[in-house]
Amino acid sequence: MVVGAGVIGLAIARALQRAGRETVLIEKESSFGTQTSSRSSEVIHAGIYYPAGSSKARYCVSGKEKLYAYCRQRGVPHRQIGKLIVAASPADVSILANYERRAVDNGVEDLVWVDRQQIATMEPAIKSEAGLHSPSTGIIDSHAYMLALLHDFEDAGGIFLRQTAFVAAKVRRDGHQVQLGDGTEVLVEWLINAAGHAAPAVATLIEGLPADHIPRPAYAIGHYYALRGKVPFNRLIYPVAEAGGLGVHVTIDMAGCARFGPDVRWIDDLDYAFDDNRRSDFAAAIQRYYPDLAIDDLEPAYTGIRPKIGSPDNLSPDFQIDGPDAHGRHGLVNLFGIESPGLTASLDIADAISDLASGSAQLHRL
Ligand SMILES: Cc1cc2nc3c(=O)[nH]c(=O)nc-3n(C[C@H](O)[C@H](O)[C@H](O)COP(=O)(O)OP(=O)(O)OC[C@H]3O[C@@H](n4cnc5c(N)ncnc54)[C@H](O)[C@@H]3O)c2cc1C
């Protein structure tokens, strides 16, 4: 059983079912992908920023290749549009040099330095001393992707139950006895907790799982503004990253519309409300690389909340995917902290969990 039909749960359920395991995917909402998975930048990341050897680096780099291949095969709308990371100051240039080293360590060897003149040709609206061009970065219609995963899962015989909440699980000799919101009890051999923000809460409802295997959830909201009028960019534009996020960047969606975001604000509760009060800070961050932005051209669009783990001053920087080798419980996998680049990494994470369930591999751990 897989708990949670975001992009991660959908990809895992599909992989398990296609590997011959009878799989039930449960989702407490009335549809799939209504939470974090429908509130992202929809970027296929190259794998540049993450520390070498981290789960983020590994799953992102191989997930990217799998995702492009899947999109081509299943006709999921996507474009390998490329991205420019720009330096707004000399200090930023040395940060870009660090990114280049990290990228190479992660096996991303296609980054190209561009100078001011080249940037002026590539992106006339952008002001920058220097930049790194990432040709393997792209964009994807994430809803179409999730729909394709769901179709694959159901076509292979998987069962998707909407409006069905995980309530509790008890340990049995041959698996877990799961209680659902309507009172039904189901015995499952594998229990995969892919409940996103609720993954720590779900883990506390699994009988006997020690508390030190359940991280504290933390929430970092990000706001997106759409750009009114003609789009002056040809590709994604990123500044250098900020604490907790990748910096307020330009994304272009499959309809060709541009939006800016997400900023980083720590919040105590899971509340997606859009707060327009910091519009001028937001605009100032963009004007560092796009000076022609008029503040009134920003149209509030939506928010997303990063499923962080830890606390704002002591955050776990990596995905925490705990299988039996981490907590000692057969048949249980908890996925914590699956923030960006989770969308990009989804197919590779799914393959890793399917291999684990079939006994052919252990999960990648630091
Ligand atoms: C602002 C932002 C921008 C991002 N941009 C990118 C990007 O450009 N590229 C990229 O690769 N990644 C990006 N990400 C990361 C990516 O969006 C996430 O990693 C991914 O969507 C996480 O998916 P998920 O399935 O783990 O979580 P979710 O989509 O939240 O799914 C979890 C599901 O579990 C369900 N659930 C919860 N509790 C229960 C229960 N008790 N019973 C049953 N179901 C339950 C929820 O309703 C939900 O549907 C971004 C994330 C954020 C927040």
Coordinates of C-alpha atoms and ligand atoms in Angstrom, one line a residue:
M1 CA 0.0 0.0 0.0
V2 CA 1.2 3.5 -0.8
V3 CA -0.2 6.4 1.3
G4 CA -0.5 9.7 -0.6
A5 CA -1.2 10.3 -4.3
G6 CA 1.2 13.2 -4.9
V7 CA 3.8 12.8 -7.6
I8 CA 6.0 10.6 -5.4
G9 CA 3.2 8.2 -4.3
L10 CA 1.9 8.0 -7.9
A11 CA 5.4 7.2 -9.2
I12 CA 6.0 4.6 -6.5
A13 CA 2.6 2.9 -6.9
R14 CA 3.1 2.7 -10.7
A15 CA 6.6 1.1 -10.3
L16 CA 5.4 -1.4 -7.7
Q17 CA 2.4 -2.4 -9.7
R18 CA 4.4 -2.8 -12.9
A19 CA 6.9 -4.9 -11.0
G20 CA 4.1 -7.4 -10.3
R21 CA 3.1 -6.3 -6.7
E22 CA -0.6 -5.8 -6.2
T23 CA -0.7 -2.2 -5.0
V24 CA -3.4 0.0 -3.5
L25 CA -2.8 3.8 -3.5
I26 CA -4.8 5.8 -1.0
E27 CA -5.3 9.5 -1.0
K28 CA -7.3 11.4 1.6
E29 CA -8.3 14.2 -0.8
S30 CA -10.9 13.8 -3.6
S31 CA -8.2 13.8 -6.3
F32 CA -4.5 13.1 -6.8
G33 CA -1.8 15.8 -6.7
T34 CA -3.7 18.6 -5.0
Q35 CA -1.0 19.4 -2.4
T36 CA 2.8 20.2 -2.9
S37 CA 2.8 18.4 -6.3
S38 CA 0.5 21.0 -7.8
R39 CA 2.3 24.0 -6.3
S40 CA 5.8 23.7 -7.7
S41 CA 7.9 25.5 -10.3
E42 CA 7.4 22.6 -12.7
V43 CA 11.1 22.5 -13.5
I44 CA 13.1 19.5 -14.5
H45 CA 16.2 20.2 -12.6
A46 CA 19.7 19.3 -13.8
G47 CA 21.2 18.3 -10.4
I48 CA 23.5 21.3 -9.8
Y49 CA 23.1 22.4 -6.3
Y50 CA 23.1 19.4 -4.1
P51 CA 26.1 18.1 -2.1
A52 CA 27.9 15.2 -3.8
G53 CA 26.8 11.9 -2.6
S54 CA 23.4 13.2 -1.3
S55 CA 20.2 11.5 -2.1
K56 CA 19.0 14.7 -3.8
A57 CA 22.0 14.7 -6.1
R58 CA 21.7 11.0 -7.0
Y59 CA 17.9 10.8 -7.5
C60 CA 17.8 14.1 -9.3
V61 CA 20.5 13.4 -11.9
S62 CA 19.2 9.9 -12.8
G63 CA 15.6 11.0 -12.3
K64 CA 16.0 13.8 -14.8
E65 CA 17.1 11.3 -17.6
K66 CA 14.2 9.0 -16.7
L67 CA 11.7 11.8 -16.7
Y68 CA 12.7 13.2 -20.1
A69 CA 12.6 9.6 -21.5
Y70 CA 9.1 9.1 -19.9
C71 CA 7.8 12.4 -21.2
R72 CA 8.9 11.5 -24.7
Q73 CA 7.5 8.0 -24.5
R74 CA 4.1 9.0 -23.0
G75 CA 3.6 12.3 -24.7
V76 CA 3.7 14.4 -21.5
P77 CA 4.2 18.1 -22.5
H78 CA 7.7 19.2 -21.6
R79 CA 10.5 21.4 -23.1
Q80 CA 14.2 21.2 -22.5
I81 CA 14.3 24.9 -22.5
G82 CA 17.5 25.4 -20.5
K83 CA 18.3 27.7 -17.7
L84 CA 20.7 30.6 -17.0
I85 CA 22.0 31.1 -13.5
V86 CA 23.0 34.7 -13.3
A87 CA 25.5 36.6 -11.1
A88 CA 24.3 40.0 -9.9
S89 CA 27.6 40.9 -8.2
P90 CA 31.3 39.7 -8.2
A91 CA 30.5 37.7 -5.0
D92 CA 27.9 35.8 -6.9
V93 CA 30.4 34.8 -9.6
S94 CA 32.4 32.8 -7.0
I95 CA 29.1 31.1 -5.9
L96 CA 28.6 30.2 -9.6
A97 CA 32.1 28.7 -9.6
N98 CA 31.0 26.5 -6.6
Y99 CA 27.9 25.4 -8.4
E100 CA 30.0 24.4 -11.4
R101 CA 32.3 22.2 -9.1
R102 CA 29.3 20.7 -7.4
A103 CA 27.6 19.9 -10.7
V104 CA 30.7 18.1 -12.0
D105 CA 30.9 16.1 -8.8
N106 CA 27.2 15.2 -9.3
G107 CA 27.9 14.1 -12.9
V108 CA 26.4 17.2 -14.5
E109 CA 29.1 18.1 -17.0
D110 CA 27.2 20.3 -19.5
L111 CA 27.3 23.7 -17.7
V112 CA 28.7 26.5 -19.8
W113 CA 30.0 29.8 -18.6
V114 CA 28.6 32.8 -20.5
D115 CA 29.9 36.4 -20.2
R116 CA 28.0 39.7 -20.2
Q117 CA 27.9 40.0 -24.0
Q118 CA 26.7 36.5 -24.5
I119 CA 24.0 37.0 -21.9
A120 CA 22.9 40.2 -23.7
T121 CA 22.4 38.2 -26.8
M122 CA 20.7 35.2 -25.2
E123 CA 18.6 37.2 -22.8
P124 CA 18.5 40.9 -23.7
A125 CA 16.3 41.8 -20.7
I126 CA 18.7 40.4 -18.2
K127 CA 21.5 42.4 -16.5
S128 CA 24.3 40.2 -15.3
E129 CA 28.1 40.1 -15.1
A130 CA 28.4 36.4 -15.9
G131 CA 26.3 33.3 -15.9
L132 CA 26.2 29.6 -16.0
H133 CA 24.0 28.0 -18.8
S134 CA 22.4 24.7 -18.0
P135 CA 21.1 23.1 -21.2
S136 CA 19.7 20.0 -19.6
T137 CA 17.2 21.9 -17.4
G138 CA 13.6 21.9 -18.6
I139 CA 9.9 22.4 -17.8
I140 CA 7.1 19.9 -17.6
D141 CA 3.3 19.9 -17.3
S142 CA 3.3 18.3 -13.9
H143 CA -0.5 17.6 -13.9
A144 CA -0.2 15.8 -17.2
Y145 CA 2.7 13.9 -15.8
M146 CA 0.8 12.8 -12.7
L147 CA -2.2 11.8 -14.9
A148 CA 0.1 9.6 -17.1
L149 CA 1.5 7.9 -14.0
L150 CA -2.0 7.3 -12.7
H151 CA -3.1 5.8 -16.0
D152 CA -0.1 3.5 -16.1
F153 CA -0.8 2.4 -12.6
E154 CA -4.5 1.7 -13.2
D155 CA -3.8 0.1 -16.6
A156 CA -1.4 -2.3 -14.8
G157 CA -4.2 -3.3 -12.4
G158 CA -3.4 -1.0 -9.5
I159 CA -6.3 0.3 -7.3
F160 CA -6.5 4.0 -6.5
L161 CA -8.8 5.0 -3.6
R162 CA -9.7 8.6 -3.3
Q163 CA -11.1 10.2 -0.2
T164 CA -9.4 7.4 1.8
A165 CA -7.3 8.4 4.7
F166 CA -4.6 6.4 6.4
V167 CA -5.6 6.4 10.1
A168 CA -3.2 3.9 11.8
A169 CA -1.1 0.7 11.3
K170 CA -0.4 -2.2 13.6
V171 CA 2.6 -4.5 13.1
R172 CA 1.8 -8.1 12.1
R173 CA 4.2 -10.9 11.5
D174 CA 3.6 -10.8 7.8
G175 CA 3.3 -7.0 7.3
H176 CA 1.2 -4.2 8.6
Q177 CA -2.5 -4.0 9.4
V178 CA -3.7 -0.7 8.1
Q179 CA -6.8 1.1 9.3
L180 CA -8.5 3.4 6.8
G181 CA -10.7 6.4 7.5
D182 CA -13.9 4.4 6.9
G183 CA -12.9 1.8 9.4
T184 CA -11.8 -0.8 6.9
E185 CA -8.7 -2.8 7.9
V186 CA -6.3 -4.1 5.3
L187 CA -3.2 -6.4 5.7
V188 CA -0.4 -5.2 3.6
E189 CA 3.1 -6.6 3.1
W190 CA 4.7 -3.2 2.2
L191 CA 3.6 0.1 3.6
I192 CA 5.0 3.1 1.8
N193 CA 4.4 6.4 3.5
A194 CA 4.5 9.1 0.8
A195 CA 2.2 11.5 2.6
G196 CA 4.3 14.6 1.9
H197 CA 3.8 17.2 4.6
A198 CA 1.9 14.6 6.6
A199 CA 4.5 11.9 6.4
P200 CA 5.9 12.6 9.9
A201 CA 2.3 12.6 11.2
V202 CA 1.5 9.4 9.4
A203 CA 4.7 7.8 10.8
T204 CA 3.5 8.6 14.4
L205 CA 0.4 6.5 13.7
I206 CA 2.5 3.4 12.8
E207 CA 2.6 1.2 15.9
G208 CA 6.0 0.9 17.6
L209 CA 8.0 3.1 15.3
P210 CA 10.6 4.8 17.6
A211 CA 10.2 8.6 17.8
D212 CA 13.8 9.1 16.9
H213 CA 12.9 7.8 13.4
I214 CA 10.3 10.5 12.9
P215 CA 11.7 14.0 12.0
R216 CA 10.0 17.2 13.0
P217 CA 8.1 18.8 10.0
A218 CA 8.9 22.4 9.1
Y219 CA 7.1 24.6 6.6
A220 CA 8.7 27.2 4.3
I221 CA 6.1 28.9 2.1
G222 CA 7.0 30.3 -1.3
H223 CA 4.9 32.8 -3.3
Y224 CA 4.6 33.0 -7.0
Y225 CA 3.7 36.0 -9.1
A226 CA 2.7 35.9 -12.7
L227 CA 4.2 38.5 -15.1
R228 CA 1.6 40.6 -16.9
G229 CA 2.2 41.2 -20.6
K230 CA 4.7 40.0 -23.1
V231 CA 7.3 37.5 -21.8
P232 CA 10.8 38.9 -22.3
F233 CA 12.7 35.7 -21.5
N234 CA 13.8 32.7 -23.7
R235 CA 14.7 30.3 -20.9
L236 CA 14.5 29.9 -17.1
I237 CA 16.5 32.6 -15.2
Y238 CA 17.8 31.9 -11.7
P239 CA 19.7 34.1 -9.4
V240 CA 22.1 32.4 -6.9
A241 CA 20.3 30.4 -4.3
E242 CA 19.1 31.7 -0.9
A243 CA 18.8 29.9 2.4
G244 CA 16.0 27.4 2.2
G245 CA 15.3 27.9 -1.6
L246 CA 16.8 28.4 -5.0
G247 CA 16.1 32.2 -5.1
V248 CA 13.2 34.0 -6.7
H249 CA 13.6 32.9 -10.3
V250 CA 11.8 33.1 -13.6
T251 CA 9.9 30.0 -14.7
I252 CA 8.1 29.7 -18.0
D253 CA 5.2 27.3 -18.1
M254 CA 4.1 25.1 -21.0
A255 CA 1.6 27.8 -22.1
G256 CA 4.5 30.2 -22.5
C257 CA 3.5 32.4 -19.5
A258 CA 6.2 33.6 -17.1
R259 CA 6.1 33.6 -13.3
F260 CA 8.5 34.6 -10.6
G261 CA 9.0 32.7 -7.4
P262 CA 9.2 31.2 -4.9
D263 CA 10.4 33.3 -2.0
V264 CA 11.2 31.7 1.4
R265 CA 9.1 32.5 4.5
W266 CA 9.0 30.2 7.6
I267 CA 5.4 29.6 8.8
D268 CA 4.1 27.6 11.7
D269 CA 1.1 26.0 10.1
L270 CA 0.2 24.5 6.7
D271 CA -1.6 27.5 5.3
Y272 CA -1.4 28.3 1.6
A273 CA -2.9 31.8 1.9
F274 CA -1.1 34.3 -0.4
D275 CA 0.4 37.3 1.4
D276 CA 0.9 40.2 -0.9
N277 CA 2.5 42.5 1.7
R278 CA 6.0 41.8 0.7
R279 CA 5.5 42.5 -3.0
S280 CA 8.2 45.2 -2.9
D281 CA 10.9 42.9 -1.4
F282 CA 9.9 40.4 -4.0
A283 CA 10.2 42.9 -6.8
A284 CA 13.6 44.1 -5.5
A285 CA 14.9 40.5 -5.6
I286 CA 13.9 40.3 -9.3
Q287 CA 15.1 43.7 -10.2
R288 CA 18.7 42.7 -9.3
Y289 CA 18.8 40.7 -12.6
Y290 CA 15.7 42.1 -14.4
P291 CA 15.9 45.9 -13.8
D292 CA 12.9 46.7 -16.1
L293 CA 10.4 44.9 -13.9
A294 CA 7.5 47.3 -13.0
I295 CA 6.1 46.3 -9.6
D296 CA 2.5 46.5 -11.0
D297 CA 3.3 43.9 -13.6
L298 CA 3.4 41.3 -10.8
E299 CA 0.1 39.4 -10.5
P300 CA -0.4 37.2 -7.3
A301 CA -0.6 33.6 -8.6
Y302 CA -0.2 30.9 -6.0
T303 CA 1.9 29.6 -3.1
G304 CA 3.6 26.3 -2.4
I305 CA 5.0 25.0 0.9
R306 CA 8.3 23.1 1.1
P307 CA 8.0 20.0 3.2
K308 CA 11.1 20.6 5.2
I309 CA 12.3 18.5 8.1
G310 CA 14.1 19.7 11.2
S311 CA 13.9 23.3 12.3
P312 CA 14.7 26.6 10.5
D313 CA 18.1 26.8 12.2
N314 CA 18.9 23.1 11.9
L315 CA 17.4 21.8 8.7
S316 CA 18.1 18.4 7.2
P317 CA 19.5 19.3 3.8
D318 CA 18.6 16.0 2.2
F319 CA 15.7 13.7 1.5
Q320 CA 15.2 11.2 4.3
I321 CA 14.0 8.0 2.7
D322 CA 13.9 5.4 5.5
G323 CA 13.6 1.7 4.7
P324 CA 14.1 -1.3 6.9
D325 CA 17.9 -0.7 7.1
A326 CA 17.2 2.6 8.8
H327 CA 14.5 1.7 11.3
G328 CA 14.7 -2.1 11.4
R329 CA 11.0 -2.7 10.4
H330 CA 10.4 -5.0 7.5
G331 CA 8.0 -3.8 4.9
L332 CA 8.0 -0.1 5.8
V333 CA 9.4 2.9 3.9
N334 CA 8.9 6.5 5.2
L335 CA 9.6 9.3 2.8
F336 CA 10.4 12.5 4.7
G337 CA 11.5 15.9 3.4
I338 CA 10.7 15.3 -0.2
E339 CA 11.1 19.0 -1.3
S340 CA 12.7 20.1 -4.5
P341 CA 13.9 18.3 -6.6
G342 CA 11.3 15.7 -5.8
L343 CA 9.3 16.1 -9.0
T344 CA 12.5 15.6 -11.1
A345 CA 13.6 12.7 -8.9
S346 CA 10.2 10.9 -8.7
L347 CA 10.8 8.1 -11.2
D348 CA 14.2 7.3 -9.8
I349 CA 13.0 7.3 -6.2
A350 CA 10.1 5.0 -7.4
D351 CA 12.6 2.5 -9.0
A352 CA 14.7 2.5 -5.8
I353 CA 11.7 1.6 -3.7
S354 CA 10.4 -1.0 -6.2
D355 CA 13.9 -2.6 -6.2
L356 CA 13.9 -2.6 -2.4
A357 CA 10.5 -4.3 -2.2
S358 CA 11.7 -6.9 -4.7
G359 CA 14.7 -7.6 -2.5
S360 CA 17.2 -6.6 -5.3
A361 CA 18.7 -3.5 -3.6
Q362 CA 19.0 -1.4 -0.5
L363 CA 18.0 2.3 -0.5
H364 CA 20.7 4.8 -1.1
R365 CA 21.7 6.3 2.2
L366 CA 24.4 8.9 3.2
Ligands
LIG1 C1 7.4 25.9 -3.9 C2 7.9 24.6 -4.4 C3 8.5 24.5 -5.7 C4 9.0 23.3 -6.2 N1 9.6 23.3 -7.4 C5 10.1 22.1 -7.9 C6 10.6 22.0 -9.2 O1 10.6 23.0 -10.0 N2 11.2 20.9 -9.6 C7 11.2 19.8 -8.8 O2 11.7 18.7 -9.2 N3 10.6 19.8 -7.6 C8 10.0 20.9 -7.1 N4 9.4 21.0 -5.9 C9 9.4 19.7 -5.1 C10 8.2 18.9 -5.5 O3 7.1 19.7 -5.8 C11 7.9 17.9 -4.4 O4 9.1 17.2 -4.1 C12 6.8 16.9 -4.7 O5 5.7 17.5 -5.2 C13 6.5 16.1 -3.4 O6 5.5 15.2 -3.8 P1 4.8 14.3 -2.7 O7 4.1 13.3 -3.4 O8 5.9 13.8 -1.7 O9 3.9 15.3 -1.8 P2 2.4 15.8 -2.0 O10 2.2 16.2 -3.4 O11 2.1 16.7 -1.0 O12 1.5 14.5 -1.9 C14 1.3 13.9 -0.6 C15 -0.1 13.4 -0.6 O13 -0.4 12.7 0.6 C16 -1.8 12.9 0.9 N5 -2.0 12.5 2.3 C17 -1.5 13.2 3.4 N6 -1.9 12.5 4.5 C18 -2.6 11.4 4.1 C19 -3.3 10.4 4.8 N7 -3.4 10.4 6.2 N8 -4.0 9.4 4.1 C20 -3.9 9.5 2.7 N9 -3.3 10.5 2.0 C21 -2.7 11.4 2.7 C22 -1.9 14.4 0.6 O14 -3.3 14.7 0.5 C23 -1.2 14.5 -0.7 O15 -2.0 14.4 -1.8 C24 8.9 22.2 -5.4 C25 8.3 22.2 -4.1 C26 7.8 23.4 -3.7 C27 7.1 23.5 -2.4

